[in-house]
Amino acid sequence: MSADSVSVTGWGRTAPTNARLIRPRTQEETADAVRDCGARGSIARGLGRACGDAAQNAGGSVLDMTALDQVHSIDSYAGTVVCDAGISLHRLIEVLLPLGWFVPVTPETRYVTVGGAIGTDVHGKNHHTAGSFSRHVSSLELLTADGTVTTVERGTELFDATAGGMGLTGVILTATIELIQVRTSLMSVDTERATDLDDLMARLTATDHRYRYSIAWIDLLARGTSMGRSVLTRGDHAPVDALPARARREPLAFRPKRLPAAPALFPERLLGRGSVSLFNELWYRRAPRARSGELQKLSTFFHPLDGVPHWNRVYGRSGFVQYQFVVGHGQEEALRRIVGLLSQRGCPSFLAVLKRFGEGDPGWLSFPMPGWSLALDIPARMPGLGTFLDELDAEVAEAGGRVHLAKDARLRPEMLAAMYPRLDAFRALRAHLDPRGVFTSDLARRLAL
């Protein structure tokens, strides 16, 4: 087990803090690190893709769990896998796909660990049909603050506090995950353009039930009658008979392409409003008005940005803020109002996506709820950004919605209770389970979790 004093930050690179980074190699070393974490406590960390400060711990210790990355068993009859929490979804897909299995939920990057996927209860393009990641975890092993390892079953209070609990109930060591069966490594994709936000919502409401996966890119710089114009992409896993003859020889091949890494020093001026507006115009115009049945690689459909290592560098030294919120069905006017505010403010975001969420998840701090979710990346150097996002927080809370804690690095604590109604139950369970505050983070201190 190694340890170093390092500066730790989230994927957005906006709020670095110093901590002791510990790299345990076994469950026993992990338990030792927790017992010896000191007064500032500890927090588990995977591959660092949380955009905010959820996996940082100023003055304390951070446990890099990526060395615990083994697949322990695969049950092809039941369609389950038992694996370490430090394994990435990328590696899990590499192992499972040749056997005809796929992860039940994947976010926009496959470079997250299983522990991170549970701790933040990630969602993907299929929330309207499958819910979030933890809904497909039947059990997990959790290292708690007293140094014991507990098997936590789905449906228990401890499971619901851990799913989306930001690592604050303990260190997830292993998980049993229920998989989905696939016949190929390609996707059958339908693409269409929506002329404005109302057109987009109407299309999603009328036909989203036909698709397993669905996502829409939105031009947040479009105004007037074009406000919210979008490119809607939906699909499902392609059957073997949809593949061309050559691809049928290896229907489950998984060979994602990787482009050169983004440069360490990227000119921030390239992400100004003018350049992003031009990009958005070109992106919208090049999309087909309507196209059905296009075959795409899994990596292209699910994880397009993973093909560019260190893509977060394109925001320059200032980094970026990822802001994601959800408002319920019946709150479409609130969504229109927020999109209008973003458009008027001229937020230079070329990564803005809208999803339609299905049934809410049982995790007490899980982000998804039935309704509409919008996520966007904003350069952190944007003048007045903090005040503007505070205004958006108030709009979201007034509409009964919430912001995504795994993406957050600036939410005010007084907003939290309005957004997460199970907050008091989470705090009470955490106080009982971990009275000394062994597990903590910059996020936990900032929001008094």
Short mmCIF file of C-alpha atoms in Angstrom, two decimals:
data_model
loop_
_atom_site.label_atom_id
_atom_site.label_comp_id
_atom_site.label_asym_id
_atom_site.label_seq_id
_atom_site.Cartn_x
_atom_site.Cartn_y
_atom_site.Cartn_z
CA MET A 1 0.00 0.00 0.00
CA SER A 2 1.44 3.37 -1.05
CA ALA A 3 0.54 6.89 0.07
CA ASP A 4 1.42 10.35 -1.26
CA SER A 5 0.41 13.91 -0.50
CA VAL A 6 -1.25 15.22 -3.67
CA SER A 7 -3.63 17.84 -4.98
CA VAL A 8 -6.96 16.19 -5.79
CA THR A 9 -9.69 17.57 -7.99
CA GLY A 10 -12.81 16.44 -9.79
CA TRP A 11 -13.12 16.04 -13.55
CA GLY A 12 -14.15 19.68 -13.83
CA ARG A 13 -10.85 20.77 -12.23
CA THR A 14 -12.44 23.70 -10.42
CA ALA A 15 -11.83 23.15 -6.68
CA PRO A 16 -8.56 21.29 -5.97
CA THR A 17 -7.65 20.40 -2.38
CA ASN A 18 -4.69 18.60 -0.83
CA ALA A 19 -5.05 15.15 0.67
CA ARG A 20 -3.10 11.97 1.39
CA LEU A 21 -3.80 9.62 -1.52
CA ILE A 22 -3.67 6.00 -0.37
CA ARG A 23 -3.62 3.09 -2.81
CA PRO A 24 -4.73 -0.12 -1.07
CA ARG A 25 -4.19 -3.38 -2.93
CA THR A 26 -6.41 -5.65 -0.83
CA GLN A 27 -9.53 -5.46 1.30
CA GLU A 28 -7.33 -5.84 4.38
CA GLU A 29 -5.20 -2.86 3.39
CA THR A 30 -8.36 -0.88 2.76
CA ALA A 31 -9.59 -1.65 6.27
CA ASP A 32 -6.20 -0.65 7.71
CA ALA A 33 -6.31 2.65 5.82
CA VAL A 34 -9.80 3.41 7.17
CA ARG A 35 -8.74 2.64 10.75
CA ASP A 36 -5.70 4.90 10.42
CA CYS A 37 -7.33 7.75 8.50
CA GLY A 38 -6.97 10.34 11.26
CA ALA A 39 -9.16 13.21 12.40
CA ARG A 40 -9.98 14.46 8.89
CA GLY A 41 -11.41 11.13 7.84
CA SER A 42 -11.37 9.37 4.49
CA ILE A 43 -13.33 8.93 1.28
CA ALA A 44 -13.13 6.30 -1.46
CA ARG A 45 -12.26 7.38 -5.00
CA GLY A 46 -12.39 5.60 -8.33
CA LEU A 47 -11.29 7.07 -11.66
CA GLY A 48 -12.04 10.66 -10.74
CA ARG A 49 -14.90 11.33 -13.18
CA ALA A 50 -17.19 13.03 -10.65
CA CYS A 51 -17.12 16.63 -11.87
CA GLY A 52 -17.33 18.23 -8.43
CA ASP A 53 -15.78 17.62 -5.01
CA ALA A 54 -17.48 14.34 -4.04
CA ALA A 55 -14.21 12.34 -4.07
CA GLN A 56 -11.97 14.96 -2.45
CA ASN A 57 -11.07 15.30 1.24
CA ALA A 58 -9.04 18.36 2.16
CA GLY A 59 -6.46 17.56 4.83
CA GLY A 60 -7.61 13.95 5.14
CA SER A 61 -7.12 10.79 3.15
CA VAL A 62 -8.51 9.65 -0.19
CA LEU A 63 -8.56 5.92 -0.97
CA ASP A 64 -7.74 5.12 -4.59
CA MET A 65 -9.68 1.86 -5.01
CA THR A 66 -8.67 1.10 -8.60
CA ALA A 67 -6.21 -1.66 -7.66
CA LEU A 68 -9.14 -3.79 -6.44
CA ASP A 69 -10.41 -4.55 -9.93
CA GLN A 70 -11.09 -8.26 -10.30
CA VAL A 71 -14.04 -10.15 -11.75
CA HIS A 72 -14.77 -12.94 -9.28
CA SER A 73 -17.51 -14.86 -11.06
CA ILE A 74 -19.95 -14.71 -13.96
CA ASP A 75 -23.20 -16.65 -13.81
CA SER A 76 -24.31 -17.04 -17.43
CA TYR A 77 -27.52 -18.77 -16.37
CA ALA A 78 -28.66 -16.01 -14.00
CA GLY A 79 -27.00 -13.21 -15.99
CA THR A 80 -25.01 -11.80 -13.08
CA VAL A 81 -21.42 -10.84 -12.35
CA VAL A 82 -19.64 -10.53 -9.00
CA CYS A 83 -16.75 -8.07 -9.17
CA ASP A 84 -14.59 -5.72 -7.16
CA ALA A 85 -15.83 -2.16 -6.82
CA GLY A 86 -12.58 -0.79 -8.25
CA ILE A 87 -13.09 -2.32 -11.69
CA SER A 88 -14.05 0.12 -14.44
CA LEU A 89 -17.11 -0.25 -16.61
CA HIS A 90 -14.69 -0.22 -19.54
CA ARG A 91 -12.94 -3.35 -18.28
CA LEU A 92 -16.23 -4.96 -17.33
CA ILE A 93 -17.54 -4.46 -20.88
CA GLU A 94 -14.31 -5.95 -22.27
CA VAL A 95 -14.87 -9.07 -20.17
CA LEU A 96 -18.64 -9.42 -20.56
CA LEU A 97 -19.34 -8.46 -24.15
CA PRO A 98 -17.63 -11.47 -25.79
CA LEU A 99 -19.90 -13.62 -23.63
CA GLY A 100 -23.02 -11.83 -24.86
CA TRP A 101 -23.62 -9.66 -21.79
CA PHE A 102 -23.64 -5.91 -21.26
CA VAL A 103 -23.83 -3.63 -18.24
CA PRO A 104 -27.43 -2.68 -17.40
CA VAL A 105 -26.74 1.06 -17.19
CA THR A 106 -23.80 3.11 -18.41
CA PRO A 107 -23.29 6.86 -18.03
CA GLU A 108 -21.68 9.07 -20.67
CA THR A 109 -18.26 7.61 -19.85
CA ARG A 110 -17.25 4.00 -19.34
CA TYR A 111 -14.24 5.14 -17.32
CA VAL A 112 -16.02 4.99 -13.99
CA THR A 113 -15.64 2.25 -11.41
CA VAL A 114 -18.45 0.01 -10.22
CA GLY A 115 -18.08 1.53 -6.75
CA GLY A 116 -18.42 5.00 -8.23
CA ALA A 117 -21.43 3.93 -10.28
CA ILE A 118 -23.17 2.74 -7.12
CA GLY A 119 -22.00 5.56 -4.86
CA THR A 120 -23.35 8.17 -7.27
CA ASP A 121 -26.14 5.90 -8.56
CA VAL A 122 -25.34 6.78 -12.15
CA HIS A 123 -27.99 6.89 -14.85
CA GLY A 124 -27.67 6.53 -18.60
CA LYS A 125 -29.63 6.91 -21.78
CA ASN A 126 -32.05 4.20 -20.63
CA HIS A 127 -33.36 5.62 -17.36
CA HIS A 128 -36.88 5.84 -18.78
CA THR A 129 -36.82 2.04 -19.25
CA ALA A 130 -34.27 0.71 -16.74
CA GLY A 131 -33.74 3.21 -13.94
CA SER A 132 -30.31 3.92 -12.52
CA PHE A 133 -27.36 1.60 -11.90
CA SER A 134 -28.14 0.54 -8.34
CA ARG A 135 -31.52 -0.83 -9.34
CA HIS A 136 -29.56 -3.66 -11.00
CA VAL A 137 -27.28 -4.39 -8.04
CA SER A 138 -28.65 -7.24 -5.96
CA SER A 139 -26.09 -6.98 -3.15
CA LEU A 140 -22.78 -5.41 -2.21
CA GLU A 141 -20.06 -5.73 0.40
CA LEU A 142 -19.53 -2.58 2.43
CA LEU A 143 -16.59 -1.73 4.69
CA THR A 144 -18.11 0.36 7.48
CA ALA A 145 -16.50 2.81 9.88
CA ASP A 146 -15.89 0.20 12.60
CA GLY A 147 -13.73 -1.82 10.21
CA THR A 148 -16.20 -4.63 9.59
CA VAL A 149 -17.38 -5.85 6.20
CA THR A 150 -21.16 -6.15 5.83
CA THR A 151 -23.13 -7.78 3.04
CA VAL A 152 -25.85 -5.30 2.12
CA GLU A 153 -28.89 -6.58 0.26
CA ARG A 154 -31.04 -4.56 -2.11
CA GLY A 155 -34.20 -3.32 -0.44
CA THR A 156 -32.61 -2.57 2.93
CA GLU A 157 -32.19 0.91 4.42
CA LEU A 158 -28.41 0.66 4.31
CA PHE A 159 -28.52 -0.23 0.62
CA ASP A 160 -30.79 2.72 -0.14
CA ALA A 161 -28.51 5.06 1.81
CA THR A 162 -25.42 3.72 0.03
CA ALA A 163 -26.91 3.91 -3.49
CA GLY A 164 -26.25 7.53 -4.36
CA GLY A 165 -24.78 8.12 -0.89
CA MET A 166 -21.54 9.60 -2.27
CA GLY A 167 -19.36 7.10 -0.41
CA LEU A 168 -20.43 8.41 2.98
CA THR A 169 -21.81 5.16 4.40
CA GLY A 170 -18.58 3.21 3.83
CA VAL A 171 -16.27 1.78 1.19
CA ILE A 172 -17.96 -0.46 -1.36
CA LEU A 173 -15.72 -3.50 -1.88
CA THR A 174 -17.65 -5.83 -4.19
CA ALA A 175 -20.99 -5.92 -5.96
CA THR A 176 -23.30 -8.44 -7.61
CA ILE A 177 -24.71 -6.89 -10.76
CA GLU A 178 -27.59 -8.09 -12.94
CA LEU A 179 -26.70 -7.87 -16.64
CA ILE A 180 -28.57 -7.59 -19.92
CA GLN A 181 -28.07 -10.02 -22.79
CA VAL A 182 -26.98 -8.74 -26.20
CA ARG A 183 -26.27 -10.45 -29.51
CA THR A 184 -23.95 -7.89 -31.08
CA SER A 185 -21.64 -5.02 -30.18
CA LEU A 186 -23.44 -2.63 -32.51
CA MET A 187 -26.39 -0.33 -31.97
CA SER A 188 -29.33 0.33 -34.29
CA VAL A 189 -29.82 4.08 -34.06
CA ASP A 190 -32.55 6.48 -35.16
CA THR A 191 -31.71 10.19 -35.41
CA GLU A 192 -34.02 13.16 -35.99
CA ARG A 193 -33.97 16.92 -35.60
CA ALA A 194 -36.41 18.83 -33.40
CA THR A 195 -37.07 22.44 -34.33
CA ASP A 196 -37.45 23.76 -30.76
CA LEU A 197 -37.88 22.65 -27.16
CA ASP A 198 -41.64 22.04 -27.40
CA ASP A 199 -41.13 19.93 -30.53
CA LEU A 200 -38.48 17.91 -28.71
CA MET A 201 -40.60 17.27 -25.62
CA ALA A 202 -43.57 16.28 -27.79
CA ARG A 203 -41.47 13.73 -29.70
CA LEU A 204 -40.05 12.26 -26.50
CA THR A 205 -43.44 12.06 -24.80
CA ALA A 206 -45.11 10.41 -27.79
CA THR A 207 -42.50 7.85 -28.83
CA ASP A 208 -39.80 7.38 -26.18
CA HIS A 209 -41.43 4.14 -25.00
CA ARG A 210 -40.42 2.51 -28.29
CA TYR A 211 -36.70 2.80 -27.51
CA ARG A 212 -34.44 1.31 -24.85
CA TYR A 213 -32.02 4.27 -25.09
CA SER A 214 -32.74 7.92 -25.75
CA ILE A 215 -30.90 11.25 -25.53
CA ALA A 216 -31.15 14.70 -27.09
CA TRP A 217 -28.42 17.25 -27.71
CA ILE A 218 -29.72 20.82 -27.30
CA ASP A 219 -28.42 24.06 -28.78
CA LEU A 220 -28.59 26.34 -25.74
CA LEU A 221 -27.48 29.37 -27.74
CA ALA A 222 -30.48 29.23 -30.09
CA ARG A 223 -33.08 31.92 -29.44
CA GLY A 224 -36.54 32.95 -30.51
CA THR A 225 -38.58 30.37 -32.37
CA SER A 226 -35.53 28.07 -32.48
CA MET A 227 -34.95 28.03 -28.71
CA GLY A 228 -34.15 24.51 -27.62
CA ARG A 229 -33.63 23.13 -31.12
CA SER A 230 -32.20 19.65 -30.77
CA VAL A 231 -30.83 16.49 -32.28
CA LEU A 232 -32.63 13.46 -30.86
CA THR A 233 -30.78 10.13 -30.90
CA ARG A 234 -32.43 6.87 -29.85
CA GLY A 235 -31.71 3.21 -30.33
CA ASP A 236 -31.29 -0.35 -29.13
CA HIS A 237 -28.81 -3.19 -29.39
CA ALA A 238 -28.72 -4.43 -32.97
CA PRO A 239 -29.68 -8.06 -33.74
CA VAL A 240 -27.29 -10.25 -35.70
CA ASP A 241 -29.40 -10.19 -38.84
CA ALA A 242 -29.08 -6.39 -39.01
CA LEU A 243 -25.30 -6.61 -39.40
CA PRO A 244 -23.51 -6.67 -42.75
CA ALA A 245 -21.97 -10.02 -43.66
CA ARG A 246 -18.44 -9.05 -42.66
CA ALA A 247 -19.50 -7.87 -39.18
CA ARG A 248 -21.38 -11.13 -38.55
CA ARG A 249 -18.06 -12.96 -38.36
CA GLU A 250 -17.34 -11.21 -35.05
CA PRO A 251 -20.71 -9.85 -33.90
CA LEU A 252 -19.49 -9.12 -30.37
CA ALA A 253 -16.15 -7.47 -31.21
CA PHE A 254 -15.37 -4.43 -29.05
CA ARG A 255 -12.58 -2.20 -30.39
CA PRO A 256 -13.22 1.41 -29.41
CA LYS A 257 -11.06 3.99 -31.20
CA ARG A 258 -8.95 6.49 -29.31
CA LEU A 259 -7.86 9.82 -30.72
CA PRO A 260 -4.82 11.80 -29.53
CA ALA A 261 -5.21 13.29 -26.06
CA ALA A 262 -6.34 16.88 -25.68
CA PRO A 263 -3.32 19.16 -25.18
CA ALA A 264 -2.36 20.03 -21.61
CA LEU A 265 -2.57 23.75 -22.45
CA PHE A 266 -5.68 24.55 -24.46
CA PRO A 267 -6.53 28.15 -25.47
CA GLU A 268 -9.57 29.10 -23.39
CA ARG A 269 -10.68 31.69 -25.96
CA LEU A 270 -11.62 28.85 -28.32
CA LEU A 271 -14.62 28.10 -26.09
CA GLY A 272 -16.14 31.54 -26.25
CA ARG A 273 -19.72 32.20 -27.23
CA GLY A 274 -18.85 32.87 -30.88
CA SER A 275 -16.95 29.62 -31.47
CA VAL A 276 -19.49 27.51 -29.56
CA SER A 277 -22.34 29.14 -31.49
CA LEU A 278 -20.62 28.20 -34.75
CA PHE A 279 -20.06 24.64 -33.53
CA ASN A 280 -23.71 24.32 -32.48
CA GLU A 281 -24.92 25.60 -35.85
CA LEU A 282 -22.76 23.12 -37.73
CA TRP A 283 -23.70 20.24 -35.44
CA TYR A 284 -27.41 20.88 -35.84
CA ARG A 285 -27.23 21.35 -39.61
CA ARG A 286 -25.13 18.24 -40.25
CA ALA A 287 -27.59 16.02 -38.37
CA PRO A 288 -30.17 14.28 -40.58
CA ARG A 289 -33.73 15.49 -40.42
CA ALA A 290 -34.69 11.86 -39.94
CA ARG A 291 -32.65 8.67 -40.28
CA SER A 292 -33.50 5.14 -39.12
CA GLY A 293 -31.53 2.01 -38.42
CA GLU A 294 -27.99 3.40 -38.65
CA LEU A 295 -25.45 0.95 -37.21
CA GLN A 296 -23.09 2.50 -34.67
CA LYS A 297 -20.41 1.05 -32.42
CA LEU A 298 -21.22 0.86 -28.73
CA SER A 299 -18.44 3.33 -28.00
CA THR A 300 -19.80 5.82 -30.53
CA PHE A 301 -23.36 5.66 -29.23
CA PHE A 302 -22.69 5.55 -25.49
CA HIS A 303 -19.27 7.15 -24.93
CA PRO A 304 -18.23 9.47 -27.77
CA LEU A 305 -16.03 11.65 -25.54
CA ASP A 306 -14.07 8.66 -24.24
CA GLY A 307 -12.33 8.56 -27.61
CA VAL A 308 -10.46 11.76 -26.64
CA PRO A 309 -8.29 11.18 -23.55
CA HIS A 310 -8.28 14.09 -21.09
CA TRP A 311 -11.01 15.92 -23.00
CA ASN A 312 -11.65 18.02 -19.89
CA ARG A 313 -8.47 19.95 -20.74
CA VAL A 314 -10.26 21.77 -23.57
CA TYR A 315 -11.77 24.09 -20.96
CA GLY A 316 -8.31 25.38 -20.08
CA ARG A 317 -6.79 25.92 -16.68
CA SER A 318 -10.01 27.36 -15.25
CA GLY A 319 -11.88 24.09 -15.80
CA PHE A 320 -15.61 23.74 -16.17
CA VAL A 321 -18.76 23.37 -14.14
CA GLN A 322 -21.19 20.64 -15.10
CA TYR A 323 -24.68 21.63 -14.08
CA GLN A 324 -27.40 19.00 -14.17
CA PHE A 325 -30.92 19.28 -12.83
CA VAL A 326 -34.21 17.44 -13.08
CA VAL A 327 -37.77 18.72 -12.80
CA GLY A 328 -40.85 16.55 -12.69
CA HIS A 329 -43.52 15.87 -15.28
CA GLY A 330 -45.97 18.73 -15.16
CA GLN A 331 -43.12 21.20 -14.71
CA GLU A 332 -42.46 21.70 -18.40
CA GLU A 333 -42.94 25.44 -18.03
CA ALA A 334 -40.10 25.52 -15.50
CA LEU A 335 -37.89 23.68 -17.99
CA ARG A 336 -38.82 26.19 -20.71
CA ARG A 337 -38.05 29.06 -18.38
CA ILE A 338 -34.61 27.67 -17.44
CA VAL A 339 -33.69 26.92 -21.05
CA GLY A 340 -34.76 30.50 -21.86
CA LEU A 341 -32.52 31.87 -19.11
CA LEU A 342 -29.58 29.84 -20.40
CA SER A 343 -30.22 31.06 -23.92
CA GLN A 344 -30.49 34.71 -22.85
CA ARG A 345 -27.35 34.42 -20.74
CA GLY A 346 -25.46 33.05 -23.72
CA CYS A 347 -23.95 30.07 -21.88
CA PRO A 348 -21.26 28.72 -24.24
CA SER A 349 -22.08 25.04 -23.79
CA PHE A 350 -21.63 22.63 -26.68
CA LEU A 351 -22.26 19.66 -24.38
CA ALA A 352 -25.90 20.04 -23.36
CA VAL A 353 -28.20 17.02 -23.24
CA LEU A 354 -31.83 16.45 -22.30
CA LYS A 355 -33.17 13.13 -21.06
CA ARG A 356 -36.60 11.96 -20.05
CA PHE A 357 -36.40 10.09 -16.75
CA GLY A 358 -38.65 7.24 -15.76
CA GLU A 359 -39.66 5.96 -12.33
CA GLY A 360 -37.59 7.30 -9.44
CA ASP A 361 -34.93 5.18 -7.77
CA PRO A 362 -34.94 4.02 -4.12
CA GLY A 363 -31.62 5.62 -3.16
CA TRP A 364 -32.20 8.33 -0.58
CA LEU A 365 -29.83 10.73 -2.33
CA SER A 366 -30.24 9.32 -5.84
CA PHE A 367 -30.60 12.10 -8.37
CA PRO A 368 -33.18 10.80 -10.89
CA MET A 369 -36.91 11.39 -10.47
CA PRO A 370 -39.67 11.10 -13.09
CA GLY A 371 -39.40 14.08 -15.39
CA TRP A 372 -36.94 16.04 -17.48
CA SER A 373 -33.19 16.24 -16.89
CA LEU A 374 -30.88 18.78 -18.52
CA ALA A 375 -27.09 18.60 -18.20
CA LEU A 376 -24.66 21.16 -19.53
CA ASP A 377 -20.96 22.01 -19.25
CA ILE A 378 -20.05 25.65 -18.67
CA PRO A 379 -16.54 27.13 -18.66
CA ALA A 380 -15.78 28.08 -15.06
CA ARG A 381 -14.30 31.41 -16.16
CA MET A 382 -17.71 32.66 -17.36
CA PRO A 383 -18.35 36.01 -15.59
CA GLY A 384 -21.02 35.91 -12.89
CA LEU A 385 -21.40 32.13 -13.17
CA GLY A 386 -21.87 31.50 -9.45
CA THR A 387 -24.68 34.02 -9.07
CA PHE A 388 -26.36 32.80 -12.24
CA LEU A 389 -26.30 29.16 -11.11
CA ASP A 390 -27.71 30.19 -7.72
CA GLU A 391 -30.65 31.67 -9.64
CA LEU A 392 -31.09 28.41 -11.54
CA ASP A 393 -30.96 26.46 -8.26
CA ALA A 394 -33.84 28.55 -6.96
CA GLU A 395 -35.86 27.89 -10.13
CA VAL A 396 -35.19 24.14 -9.87
CA ALA A 397 -36.11 23.99 -6.17
CA GLU A 398 -39.27 26.04 -6.73
CA ALA A 399 -40.33 23.49 -9.36
CA GLY A 400 -39.75 20.60 -6.93
CA GLY A 401 -36.62 19.44 -8.74
CA ARG A 402 -33.03 18.83 -7.72
CA VAL A 403 -29.45 19.13 -8.89
CA HIS A 404 -27.05 16.22 -9.32
CA LEU A 405 -24.67 16.00 -6.34
CA ALA A 406 -22.04 14.02 -8.25
CA LYS A 407 -21.72 16.91 -10.69
CA ASP A 408 -21.82 19.65 -8.07
CA ALA A 409 -19.06 21.73 -6.49
CA ARG A 410 -20.95 24.90 -5.47
CA LEU A 411 -24.53 24.24 -4.30
CA ARG A 412 -25.53 26.12 -1.16
CA PRO A 413 -26.43 23.81 1.76
CA GLU A 414 -29.75 25.54 2.47
CA MET A 415 -31.03 24.37 -0.92
CA LEU A 416 -30.38 20.70 -0.24
CA ALA A 417 -33.36 19.81 1.98
CA ALA A 418 -35.81 21.22 -0.54
CA MET A 419 -34.30 19.09 -3.28
CA TYR A 420 -33.76 15.79 -1.41
CA PRO A 421 -36.71 14.91 0.87
CA ARG A 422 -34.92 11.88 2.39
CA LEU A 423 -31.97 14.00 3.54
CA ASP A 424 -32.85 13.82 7.25
CA ALA A 425 -33.13 10.03 7.11
CA PHE A 426 -29.74 9.85 5.40
CA ARG A 427 -28.11 12.07 8.01
CA ALA A 428 -29.63 10.06 10.85
CA LEU A 429 -28.49 6.72 9.46
CA ARG A 430 -25.03 8.08 8.78
CA ALA A 431 -24.75 9.47 12.32
CA HIS A 432 -25.71 6.08 13.74
CA LEU A 433 -23.43 4.11 11.42
CA ASP A 434 -20.44 6.45 11.58
CA PRO A 435 -20.66 8.60 14.74
CA ARG A 436 -16.99 9.70 14.51
CA GLY A 437 -17.35 10.90 10.91
CA VAL A 438 -14.72 8.52 9.55
CA PHE A 439 -16.11 8.83 6.03
CA THR A 440 -16.22 12.41 4.85
CA SER A 441 -15.41 14.57 1.84
CA ASP A 442 -15.27 18.16 0.69
CA LEU A 443 -18.83 17.69 -0.59
CA ALA A 444 -20.00 16.31 2.76
CA ARG A 445 -18.54 19.21 4.71
CA ARG A 446 -19.82 21.84 2.29
CA LEU A 447 -23.39 20.50 2.35
CA ALA A 448 -23.39 19.19 5.95
CA LEU A 449 -24.25 15.70 4.79
#
